[in-house]
Coordinates of N, CA and C in Angstrom, one line a residue:
M1 N -1.8 -7.1 6.7 CA -0.6 -7.5 6.0 C -0.8 -8.8 5.2
K2 N -0.2 -8.9 4.1 CA -0.2 -10.1 3.3 C 1.1 -10.8 3.4
P3 N 1.2 -12.0 3.7 CA 2.5 -12.7 3.8 C 3.1 -12.8 2.4
V4 N 4.3 -12.4 2.2 CA 5.0 -12.5 0.9 C 6.5 -12.8 1.2
P5 N 7.2 -13.6 0.4 CA 8.6 -13.9 0.6 C 9.4 -12.7 0.1
L6 N 10.3 -12.2 0.9 CA 11.2 -11.1 0.5 C 12.7 -11.5 0.7
E7 N 13.5 -11.2 -0.3 CA 14.9 -11.3 -0.1 C 15.5 -10.0 0.2
L8 N 16.0 -9.8 1.4 CA 16.4 -8.5 1.9 C 17.9 -8.5 2.0
G9 N 18.6 -9.4 1.4 CA 20.1 -9.4 1.3 C 20.8 -9.4 2.7
G10 N 20.2 -10.0 3.7 CA 20.8 -10.1 5.0 C 20.7 -8.9 5.8
K11 N 19.9 -7.9 5.3 CA 19.7 -6.7 6.1 C 18.4 -6.8 7.0
S12 N 18.5 -6.3 8.2 CA 17.4 -6.4 9.1 C 16.5 -5.1 8.9
S13 N 15.3 -5.4 8.6 CA 14.4 -4.2 8.2 C 13.6 -3.8 9.4
T14 N 13.3 -2.5 9.5 CA 12.4 -1.9 10.4 C 11.2 -1.5 9.5
V15 N 10.0 -2.0 9.9 CA 8.8 -1.7 9.1 C 7.9 -0.8 9.8
I16 N 7.5 0.3 9.2 CA 6.5 1.2 9.7 C 5.3 1.2 8.9
S17 N 4.2 0.6 9.5 CA 3.0 0.4 8.7 C 2.1 1.6 8.9
A18 N 1.0 1.6 8.1 CA 0.1 2.7 8.1 C -0.6 3.0 9.4
D19 N -0.8 2.0 10.2 CA -1.4 2.1 11.5 C -0.5 2.4 12.7
A20 N 0.8 2.6 12.4 CA 1.8 2.8 13.4 C 1.7 4.2 14.1
D21 N 2.1 4.2 15.3 CA 2.2 5.5 16.0 C 3.5 6.1 15.6
V22 N 3.4 7.0 14.6 CA 4.6 7.6 14.0 C 5.5 8.3 15.0
S23 N 4.9 9.0 16.0 CA 5.6 9.7 16.9 C 6.5 8.8 17.8
R24 N 6.2 7.5 17.9 CA 7.0 6.5 18.6 C 7.9 5.8 17.6
A25 N 7.4 5.5 16.4 CA 8.1 4.7 15.4 C 9.3 5.4 14.9
V26 N 9.3 6.7 14.6 CA 10.4 7.4 14.0 C 11.7 7.4 14.9
P27 N 11.5 7.7 16.2 CA 12.7 7.7 17.1 C 13.2 6.2 17.3
G28 N 12.3 5.3 17.3 CA 12.7 3.9 17.5 C 13.4 3.4 16.2
A29 N 13.0 3.8 15.1 CA 13.7 3.3 13.8 C 15.0 4.0 13.7
A30 N 15.1 5.3 14.1 CA 16.4 6.0 14.1 C 17.4 5.4 15.0
A31 N 16.9 5.0 16.2 CA 17.8 4.5 17.2 C 18.2 3.0 16.8
A32 N 17.4 2.3 16.1 CA 17.7 0.9 15.8 C 19.0 0.7 15.0
V33 N 19.4 1.7 14.2 CA 20.6 1.5 13.4 C 21.8 1.7 14.3
F34 N 21.7 2.4 15.4 CA 22.9 2.7 16.2 C 22.9 1.8 17.5
F35 N 21.9 1.0 17.7 CA 21.9 0.2 18.9 C 23.0 -0.8 18.9
N36 N 23.8 -0.9 19.9 CA 25.0 -1.7 20.0 C 26.0 -1.4 19.0
S37 N 26.1 -0.2 18.5 CA 27.1 0.2 17.5 C 27.1 -0.6 16.2
G38 N 25.9 -1.2 15.9 CA 25.8 -2.0 14.7 C 26.6 -3.3 14.8
Q39 N 26.9 -3.8 15.9 CA 27.7 -5.0 16.1 C 26.9 -6.2 16.4
I40 N 25.6 -6.2 16.1 CA 24.7 -7.3 16.3 C 23.9 -7.6 15.0
C41 N 23.3 -8.8 14.9 CA 22.7 -9.1 13.6 C 21.3 -8.5 13.5
T42 N 20.8 -7.8 14.4 CA 19.5 -7.2 14.3 C 19.5 -5.7 14.1
V43 N 20.6 -5.1 13.6 CA 20.6 -3.7 13.3 C 19.6 -3.3 12.3
G44 N 18.8 -2.3 12.6 CA 17.7 -1.9 11.6 C 18.3 -1.1 10.5
S45 N 19.0 -1.8 9.6 CA 19.7 -1.1 8.5 C 18.8 -0.7 7.3
R46 N 17.6 -1.2 7.3 CA 16.7 -0.8 6.2 C 15.4 -0.3 6.8
L47 N 14.8 0.6 6.2 CA 13.5 1.1 6.7 C 12.5 1.0 5.6
L48 N 11.4 0.2 5.9 CA 10.3 0.0 4.9 C 9.1 0.8 5.5
I49 N 8.6 1.7 4.7 CA 7.6 2.6 5.2 C 6.4 2.5 4.3
D50 N 5.2 2.3 4.9 CA 3.9 2.3 4.1 C 3.7 3.7 3.5
A51 N 3.3 3.6 2.2 CA 3.1 4.9 1.5 C 2.1 5.9 2.2
A52 N 1.2 5.3 2.9 CA 0.2 6.2 3.6 C 0.8 7.1 4.7
V53 N 2.0 6.7 5.3 CA 2.6 7.5 6.3 C 4.0 7.9 5.9
Y54 N 4.4 7.7 4.7 CA 5.7 8.0 4.2 C 6.1 9.5 4.5
E55 N 5.3 10.4 4.1 CA 5.7 11.8 4.2 C 5.8 12.2 5.7
E56 N 4.9 11.7 6.5 CA 4.9 12.0 8.0 C 6.2 11.4 8.6
V57 N 6.6 10.2 8.2 CA 7.8 9.6 8.8 C 9.0 10.4 8.3
I58 N 9.1 10.7 7.1 CA 10.3 11.5 6.6 C 10.3 12.9 7.3
A59 N 9.2 13.5 7.5 CA 9.2 14.8 8.2 C 9.6 14.7 9.6
G60 N 9.2 13.6 10.3 CA 9.6 13.3 11.6 C 11.1 13.1 11.8
G61 N 11.7 12.4 10.8 CA 13.1 12.2 10.8 C 13.9 13.4 10.7
R62 N 13.4 14.4 9.9 CA 14.1 15.6 9.7 C 13.9 16.5 10.9
A63 N 13.0 16.3 11.8 CA 12.8 17.1 12.9 C 13.9 16.9 14.0
G64 N 14.8 15.9 13.7 CA 15.9 15.7 14.6 C 15.6 14.9 15.8
S65 N 15.2 13.6 15.6 CA 14.8 12.8 16.7 C 16.1 12.2 17.4
L66 N 17.2 12.4 16.8 CA 18.5 11.9 17.4 C 19.2 13.1 18.0
Q67 N 19.7 12.9 19.2 CA 20.5 14.0 19.9 C 21.9 13.5 20.0
P68 N 22.9 14.4 19.9 CA 24.3 13.9 20.1 C 24.5 13.5 21.5
G69 N 25.4 12.5 21.7 CA 25.8 12.1 23.0 C 25.1 10.9 23.4

């Protein structure tokens, strides 16, 4: 990774890099937005995905990693 300044508009980002374990990252990213009902400052309301794993992450999200209840 290369350090760069980013203005994210006060949004807390979840970053999934190319070397991430996608099978663990997708459910974690999906749960991050609902943790504490969004009432804390660290809600993962943005998802930044490396292009190398983008399709795999999107496919994993469609597989239904969240269950009702």
